Amino acid sequence: MRTDRFDRITDGGVIAILRGVARDDAVAVADAVVDAGVTALEVTADTPNATSSIEAISDRVDDALVGAGTVLDPETARAAQLAGAEFLVTPTVNADVIEAANRYGTPVVVGAYTPTEALEAYQAGADAVKVFPAKTGGPDHVGAIGGPLPQIPLVPTGGVGAENAGEYVRAGAVAVGVGSSIVDSEAIADGAFDVIESNARAVVEAVSAARE
């Protein structure tokens, strides 16, 4: 099951990140991005009532995985798992979080920036490495990590949007994590979930085109 879940993330190639989105809006955002073809949604753990949002989205969405991001400790990891999180994402290399994910068969994407950190995360049991912050080094940095470490799936996150998602894929990324370029706070405030759907579709299409 763990491998199947990770395969669903890489097959779709886009993780839509919901940070600071209120629970009542989270379901509408989830509907919009799933309608656009996104197959993985990440609710960050620093969002108020994050576990409640994970539960609500899990109950609503059948065609995408729902995970927890910004997971900093094993306690948060376990709370997210119990709420229904089907994958975990961290901003840093944390062996205890990786262990908690592995113990319960949950895919975990672990934040790293250097080749040393990436290899440490992978050897500790990470399913993939979240190259973060991606915008600091750009696609060239992702390619530079993947060159000597082709066995490690890379998921660049931070500053990724429709305009550069394809570049990251061509540099070797198996998926991209996208936050505000999809989940626009002004669109949510205006109830313009069609804008969020359009944003998500643009990223999905960019990833798909880069894979052809």
PDB file of C-alpha atoms in Angstrom:
ATOM      1  CA  MET A   1       0.000   0.000   0.000  1.00  0.00           C
ATOM      2  CA  ARG A   2       2.833   2.390   0.818  1.00  0.00           C
ATOM      3  CA  THR A   3       4.366   1.926  -2.630  1.00  0.00           C
ATOM      4  CA  ASP A   4       0.970   2.305  -4.290  1.00  0.00           C
ATOM      5  CA  ARG A   5       0.417   5.613  -2.519  1.00  0.00           C
ATOM      6  CA  PHE A   6       3.787   6.968  -3.543  1.00  0.00           C
ATOM      7  CA  ASP A   7       3.187   5.827  -7.116  1.00  0.00           C
ATOM      8  CA  ARG A   8      -0.052   7.820  -7.171  1.00  0.00           C
ATOM      9  CA  ILE A   9       1.876  10.934  -6.173  1.00  0.00           C
ATOM     10  CA  THR A  10       4.503  10.475  -8.864  1.00  0.00           C
ATOM     11  CA  ASP A  11       1.975   9.441 -11.507  1.00  0.00           C
ATOM     12  CA  GLY A  12       0.118  12.724 -11.071  1.00  0.00           C
ATOM     13  CA  GLY A  13       3.290  14.710 -10.526  1.00  0.00           C
ATOM     14  CA  VAL A  14       1.755  17.581  -8.538  1.00  0.00           C
ATOM     15  CA  ILE A  15       1.272  18.038  -4.800  1.00  0.00           C
ATOM     16  CA  ALA A  16      -1.026  20.986  -4.058  1.00  0.00           C
ATOM     17  CA  ILE A  17      -0.071  22.542  -0.721  1.00  0.00           C
ATOM     18  CA  LEU A  18      -2.769  24.021   1.511  1.00  0.00           C
ATOM     19  CA  ARG A  19      -1.109  26.279   4.083  1.00  0.00           C
ATOM     20  CA  GLY A  20      -3.237  28.364   6.410  1.00  0.00           C
ATOM     21  CA  VAL A  21      -6.469  27.414   4.644  1.00  0.00           C
ATOM     22  CA  ALA A  22      -9.461  27.333   7.005  1.00  0.00           C
ATOM     23  CA  ARG A  23     -11.227  24.009   7.364  1.00  0.00           C
ATOM     24  CA  ASP A  24     -14.436  25.265   5.764  1.00  0.00           C
ATOM     25  CA  ASP A  25     -12.501  26.414   2.697  1.00  0.00           C
ATOM     26  CA  ALA A  26     -10.178  23.409   2.546  1.00  0.00           C
ATOM     27  CA  VAL A  27     -12.814  21.069   1.134  1.00  0.00           C
ATOM     28  CA  ALA A  28     -13.737  23.542  -1.605  1.00  0.00           C
ATOM     29  CA  VAL A  29     -10.048  23.983  -2.460  1.00  0.00           C
ATOM     30  CA  ALA A  30      -9.634  20.215  -2.551  1.00  0.00           C
ATOM     31  CA  ASP A  31     -12.591  19.853  -4.922  1.00  0.00           C
ATOM     32  CA  ALA A  32     -11.130  22.502  -7.220  1.00  0.00           C
ATOM     33  CA  VAL A  33      -7.626  21.060  -7.477  1.00  0.00           C
ATOM     34  CA  VAL A  34      -8.841  17.477  -7.865  1.00  0.00           C
ATOM     35  CA  ASP A  35     -11.165  18.588 -10.674  1.00  0.00           C
ATOM     36  CA  ALA A  36      -8.039  20.021 -12.321  1.00  0.00           C
ATOM     37  CA  GLY A  37      -6.260  16.668 -12.186  1.00  0.00           C
ATOM     38  CA  VAL A  38      -4.163  16.979  -9.016  1.00  0.00           C
ATOM     39  CA  THR A  39      -3.727  13.608  -7.306  1.00  0.00           C
ATOM     40  CA  ALA A  40      -2.094  14.672  -4.029  1.00  0.00           C
ATOM     41  CA  LEU A  41      -3.008  17.389  -1.510  1.00  0.00           C
ATOM     42  CA  GLU A  42      -0.857  18.425   1.430  1.00  0.00           C
ATOM     43  CA  VAL A  43      -2.331  20.204   4.459  1.00  0.00           C
ATOM     44  CA  THR A  44       0.502  21.781   6.418  1.00  0.00           C
ATOM     45  CA  ALA A  45       0.606  20.942  10.110  1.00  0.00           C
ATOM     46  CA  ASP A  46       1.061  24.601  11.068  1.00  0.00           C
ATOM     47  CA  THR A  47      -2.422  25.338   9.709  1.00  0.00           C
ATOM     48  CA  PRO A  48      -5.031  25.835  12.475  1.00  0.00           C
ATOM     49  CA  ASN A  49      -7.142  22.682  12.879  1.00  0.00           C
ATOM     50  CA  ALA A  50      -4.966  20.866  10.355  1.00  0.00           C
ATOM     51  CA  THR A  51      -6.065  17.408  11.469  1.00  0.00           C
ATOM     52  CA  SER A  52      -9.705  18.431  11.149  1.00  0.00           C
ATOM     53  CA  SER A  53      -9.049  19.601   7.587  1.00  0.00           C
ATOM     54  CA  ILE A  54      -7.291  16.345   6.755  1.00  0.00           C
ATOM     55  CA  GLU A  55     -10.269  14.390   8.069  1.00  0.00           C
ATOM     56  CA  ALA A  56     -12.757  16.535   6.149  1.00  0.00           C
ATOM     57  CA  ILE A  57     -10.860  16.283   2.875  1.00  0.00           C
ATOM     58  CA  SER A  58     -10.328  12.549   3.320  1.00  0.00           C
ATOM     59  CA  ASP A  59     -14.068  12.070   3.777  1.00  0.00           C
ATOM     60  CA  ARG A  60     -14.799  14.131   0.660  1.00  0.00           C
ATOM     61  CA  VAL A  61     -12.099  13.234  -1.863  1.00  0.00           C
ATOM     62  CA  ASP A  62     -11.793   9.801  -3.440  1.00  0.00           C
ATOM     63  CA  ASP A  63      -9.575  10.561  -6.428  1.00  0.00           C
ATOM     64  CA  ALA A  64      -6.547  12.015  -4.632  1.00  0.00           C
ATOM     65  CA  LEU A  65      -4.309  11.345  -1.659  1.00  0.00           C
ATOM     66  CA  VAL A  66      -4.442  13.663   1.349  1.00  0.00           C
ATOM     67  CA  GLY A  67      -1.258  14.175   3.341  1.00  0.00           C
ATOM     68  CA  ALA A  68       0.279  16.349   6.036  1.00  0.00           C
ATOM     69  CA  GLY A  69       3.163  18.749   5.492  1.00  0.00           C
ATOM     70  CA  THR A  70       5.547  20.742   7.697  1.00  0.00           C
ATOM     71  CA  VAL A  71       5.755  17.725   9.992  1.00  0.00           C
ATOM     72  CA  LEU A  72       8.491  18.495  12.523  1.00  0.00           C
ATOM     73  CA  ASP A  73       8.172  15.715  15.096  1.00  0.00           C
ATOM     74  CA  PRO A  74       6.853  12.163  15.473  1.00  0.00           C
ATOM     75  CA  GLU A  75       3.927  13.284  17.620  1.00  0.00           C
ATOM     76  CA  THR A  76       2.630  15.467  14.808  1.00  0.00           C
ATOM     77  CA  ALA A  77       3.292  12.664  12.349  1.00  0.00           C
ATOM     78  CA  ARG A  78       1.190  10.226  14.354  1.00  0.00           C
ATOM     79  CA  ALA A  79      -1.652  12.704  14.879  1.00  0.00           C
ATOM     80  CA  ALA A  80      -1.753  13.301  11.142  1.00  0.00           C
ATOM     81  CA  GLN A  81      -1.752   9.585  10.381  1.00  0.00           C
ATOM     82  CA  LEU A  82      -4.638   9.013  12.779  1.00  0.00           C
ATOM     83  CA  ALA A  83      -6.549  11.862  11.111  1.00  0.00           C
ATOM     84  CA  GLY A  84      -6.226  10.077   7.781  1.00  0.00           C
ATOM     85  CA  ALA A  85      -3.008  11.475   6.285  1.00  0.00           C
ATOM     86  CA  GLU A  86      -1.876   9.121   3.538  1.00  0.00           C
ATOM     87  CA  PHE A  87       1.592  10.634   3.202  1.00  0.00           C
ATOM     88  CA  LEU A  88       3.840  12.954   5.218  1.00  0.00           C
ATOM     89  CA  VAL A  89       6.124  15.800   4.147  1.00  0.00           C
ATOM     90  CA  THR A  90       8.872  17.424   6.219  1.00  0.00           C
ATOM     91  CA  PRO A  91      10.927  20.586   5.642  1.00  0.00           C
ATOM     92  CA  THR A  92      14.061  19.044   7.173  1.00  0.00           C
ATOM     93  CA  VAL A  93      15.745  15.688   7.739  1.00  0.00           C
ATOM     94  CA  ASN A  94      14.244  14.269  10.928  1.00  0.00           C
ATOM     95  CA  ALA A  95      15.003  10.609  11.618  1.00  0.00           C
ATOM     96  CA  ASP A  96      12.215  10.315  14.206  1.00  0.00           C
ATOM     97  CA  VAL A  97       9.570  11.467  11.744  1.00  0.00           C
ATOM     98  CA  ILE A  98      10.914   9.094   9.094  1.00  0.00           C
ATOM     99  CA  GLU A  99      10.759   6.256  11.619  1.00  0.00           C
ATOM    100  CA  ALA A 100       7.152   7.094  12.533  1.00  0.00           C
ATOM    101  CA  ALA A 101       6.195   7.142   8.864  1.00  0.00           C
ATOM    102  CA  ASN A 102       7.921   3.836   8.154  1.00  0.00           C
ATOM    103  CA  ARG A 103       6.472   2.169  11.232  1.00  0.00           C
ATOM    104  CA  TYR A 104       2.918   2.705  10.008  1.00  0.00           C
ATOM    105  CA  GLY A 105       3.564   2.299   6.292  1.00  0.00           C
ATOM    106  CA  THR A 106       3.109   5.956   5.367  1.00  0.00           C
ATOM    107  CA  PRO A 107       5.115   7.407   2.461  1.00  0.00           C
ATOM    108  CA  VAL A 108       7.307  10.291   3.591  1.00  0.00           C
ATOM    109  CA  VAL A 109       8.865  13.045   1.491  1.00  0.00           C
ATOM    110  CA  VAL A 110      11.749  14.533   3.463  1.00  0.00           C
ATOM    111  CA  GLY A 111      13.088  18.060   3.065  1.00  0.00           C
ATOM    112  CA  ALA A 112      16.748  18.473   2.123  1.00  0.00           C
ATOM    113  CA  TYR A 113      18.859  20.883   0.121  1.00  0.00           C
ATOM    114  CA  THR A 114      22.317  19.375  -0.282  1.00  0.00           C
ATOM    115  CA  PRO A 115      23.434  16.015  -1.703  1.00  0.00           C
ATOM    116  CA  THR A 116      24.595  14.983   1.778  1.00  0.00           C
ATOM    117  CA  GLU A 117      21.207  15.751   3.326  1.00  0.00           C
ATOM    118  CA  ALA A 118      19.409  14.041   0.453  1.00  0.00           C
ATOM    119  CA  LEU A 119      21.401  10.848   0.871  1.00  0.00           C
ATOM    120  CA  GLU A 120      21.011  10.893   4.657  1.00  0.00           C
ATOM    121  CA  ALA A 121      17.229  11.204   4.278  1.00  0.00           C
ATOM    122  CA  TYR A 122      17.013   8.416   1.719  1.00  0.00           C
ATOM    123  CA  GLN A 123      19.212   6.065   3.719  1.00  0.00           C
ATOM    124  CA  ALA A 124      17.061   6.765   6.798  1.00  0.00           C
ATOM    125  CA  GLY A 125      13.965   5.553   4.938  1.00  0.00           C
ATOM    126  CA  ALA A 126      12.547   8.524   3.027  1.00  0.00           C
ATOM    127  CA  ASP A 127      10.517   7.608  -0.041  1.00  0.00           C
ATOM    128  CA  ALA A 128      11.574  10.836  -1.749  1.00  0.00           C
ATOM    129  CA  VAL A 129      13.461  14.024  -1.025  1.00  0.00           C
ATOM    130  CA  LYS A 130      11.718  17.375  -1.064  1.00  0.00           C
ATOM    131  CA  VAL A 131      14.317  19.750  -2.503  1.00  0.00           C
ATOM    132  CA  PHE A 132      13.569  22.805  -0.393  1.00  0.00           C
ATOM    133  CA  PRO A 133      13.619  25.701  -0.893  1.00  0.00           C
ATOM    134  CA  ALA A 134      13.713  24.929  -4.602  1.00  0.00           C
ATOM    135  CA  LYS A 135      13.681  28.560  -5.710  1.00  0.00           C
ATOM    136  CA  THR A 136      17.087  29.176  -4.130  1.00  0.00           C
ATOM    137  CA  GLY A 137      18.880  26.940  -6.609  1.00  0.00           C
ATOM    138  CA  GLY A 138      16.235  26.417  -9.282  1.00  0.00           C
ATOM    139  CA  PRO A 139      16.023  23.509 -11.727  1.00  0.00           C
ATOM    140  CA  ASP A 140      19.805  23.422 -12.182  1.00  0.00           C
ATOM    141  CA  HIS A 141      20.222  22.617  -8.496  1.00  0.00           C
ATOM    142  CA  VAL A 142      17.707  19.776  -8.724  1.00  0.00           C
ATOM    143  CA  GLY A 143      19.553  18.388 -11.725  1.00  0.00           C
ATOM    144  CA  ALA A 144      22.868  18.708  -9.925  1.00  0.00           C
ATOM    145  CA  ILE A 145      21.595  16.622  -6.994  1.00  0.00           C
ATOM    146  CA  GLY A 146      20.009  14.034  -9.250  1.00  0.00           C
ATOM    147  CA  GLY A 147      23.140  13.593 -11.345  1.00  0.00           C
ATOM    148  CA  PRO A 148      25.192  11.656  -8.775  1.00  0.00           C
ATOM    149  CA  LEU A 149      22.118  10.401  -6.879  1.00  0.00           C
ATOM    150  CA  PRO A 150      19.713   9.134  -9.571  1.00  0.00           C
ATOM    151  CA  GLN A 151      18.228   6.569  -7.181  1.00  0.00           C
ATOM    152  CA  ILE A 152      16.615   9.299  -5.052  1.00  0.00           C
ATOM    153  CA  PRO A 153      13.220  10.622  -6.221  1.00  0.00           C
ATOM    154  CA  LEU A 154      13.262  14.423  -6.007  1.00  0.00           C
ATOM    155  CA  VAL A 155      10.255  16.682  -5.347  1.00  0.00           C
ATOM    156  CA  PRO A 156      11.230  20.358  -5.594  1.00  0.00           C
ATOM    157  CA  THR A 157       9.046  22.654  -3.492  1.00  0.00           C
ATOM    158  CA  GLY A 158       9.099  26.378  -2.844  1.00  0.00           C
ATOM    159  CA  GLY A 159       8.709  28.872  -5.656  1.00  0.00           C
ATOM    160  CA  VAL A 160       7.318  26.305  -8.089  1.00  0.00           C
ATOM    161  CA  GLY A 161       4.441  27.247 -10.393  1.00  0.00           C
ATOM    162  CA  ALA A 162       3.080  26.686 -13.864  1.00  0.00           C
ATOM    163  CA  GLU A 163       5.811  28.841 -15.401  1.00  0.00           C
ATOM    164  CA  ASN A 164       8.678  26.627 -14.178  1.00  0.00           C
ATOM    165  CA  ALA A 165       7.187  23.256 -13.176  1.00  0.00           C
ATOM    166  CA  GLY A 166       8.145  21.787 -16.537  1.00  0.00           C
ATOM    167  CA  GLU A 167      11.753  22.888 -16.091  1.00  0.00           C
ATOM    168  CA  TYR A 168      11.936  21.020 -12.804  1.00  0.00           C
ATOM    169  CA  VAL A 169      10.492  17.886 -14.378  1.00  0.00           C
ATOM    170  CA  ARG A 170      12.974  18.057 -17.218  1.00  0.00           C
ATOM    171  CA  ALA A 171      15.722  18.454 -14.601  1.00  0.00           C
ATOM    172  CA  GLY A 172      14.685  15.109 -13.106  1.00  0.00           C
ATOM    173  CA  ALA A 173      11.916  15.831 -10.598  1.00  0.00           C
ATOM    174  CA  VAL A 174       9.372  13.017 -10.140  1.00  0.00           C
ATOM    175  CA  ALA A 175       6.800  15.528  -8.855  1.00  0.00           C
ATOM    176  CA  VAL A 176       6.566  19.148  -7.735  1.00  0.00           C
ATOM    177  CA  GLY A 177       5.112  20.667  -4.592  1.00  0.00           C
ATOM    178  CA  VAL A 178       3.127  23.833  -5.304  1.00  0.00           C
ATOM    179  CA  GLY A 179       1.609  26.171  -2.747  1.00  0.00           C
ATOM    180  CA  SER A 180       0.508  29.734  -3.394  1.00  0.00           C
ATOM    181  CA  SER A 181       0.796  29.438  -7.172  1.00  0.00           C
ATOM    182  CA  ILE A 182      -2.215  27.127  -6.944  1.00  0.00           C
ATOM    183  CA  VAL A 183      -3.861  27.882  -3.597  1.00  0.00           C
ATOM    184  CA  ASP A 184      -4.164  31.651  -3.942  1.00  0.00           C
ATOM    185  CA  SER A 185      -5.308  33.282  -0.706  1.00  0.00           C
ATOM    186  CA  GLU A 186      -7.069  36.157  -2.475  1.00  0.00           C
ATOM    187  CA  ALA A 187      -9.046  33.719  -4.618  1.00  0.00           C
ATOM    188  CA  ILE A 188     -10.119  31.843  -1.495  1.00  0.00           C
ATOM    189  CA  ALA A 189     -11.186  35.085   0.205  1.00  0.00           C
ATOM    190  CA  ASP A 190     -13.242  35.972  -2.870  1.00  0.00           C
ATOM    191  CA  GLY A 191     -14.727  32.483  -3.127  1.00  0.00           C
ATOM    192  CA  ALA A 192     -13.193  32.228  -6.595  1.00  0.00           C
ATOM    193  CA  PHE A 193     -12.444  28.533  -6.513  1.00  0.00           C
ATOM    194  CA  ASP A 194     -12.588  28.457 -10.310  1.00  0.00           C
ATOM    195  CA  VAL A 195      -9.360  30.475 -10.232  1.00  0.00           C
ATOM    196  CA  ILE A 196      -7.747  27.840  -8.018  1.00  0.00           C
ATOM    197  CA  GLU A 197      -8.915  25.130 -10.407  1.00  0.00           C
ATOM    198  CA  SER A 198      -7.417  27.058 -13.318  1.00  0.00           C
ATOM    199  CA  ASN A 199      -4.133  27.524 -11.443  1.00  0.00           C
ATOM    200  CA  ALA A 200      -3.950  23.828 -10.662  1.00  0.00           C
ATOM    201  CA  ARG A 201      -4.772  22.797 -14.212  1.00  0.00           C
ATOM    202  CA  ALA A 202      -1.959  24.986 -15.539  1.00  0.00           C
ATOM    203  CA  VAL A 203       0.575  23.228 -13.323  1.00  0.00           C
ATOM    204  CA  VAL A 204      -0.775  19.770 -14.151  1.00  0.00           C
ATOM    205  CA  GLU A 205      -0.566  20.546 -17.855  1.00  0.00           C
ATOM    206  CA  ALA A 206       2.982  21.908 -17.531  1.00  0.00           C
ATOM    207  CA  VAL A 207       4.130  18.739 -15.796  1.00  0.00           C
ATOM    208  CA  SER A 208       2.368  16.532 -18.349  1.00  0.00           C
ATOM    209  CA  ALA A 209       3.883  18.427 -21.287  1.00  0.00           C
ATOM    210  CA  ALA A 210       7.381  18.165 -19.814  1.00  0.00           C
ATOM    211  CA  ARG A 211       7.009  14.402 -19.530  1.00  0.00           C
ATOM    212  CA  GLU A 212       6.151  13.917 -23.214  1.00  0.00           C
TER     213      GLU A 212
END
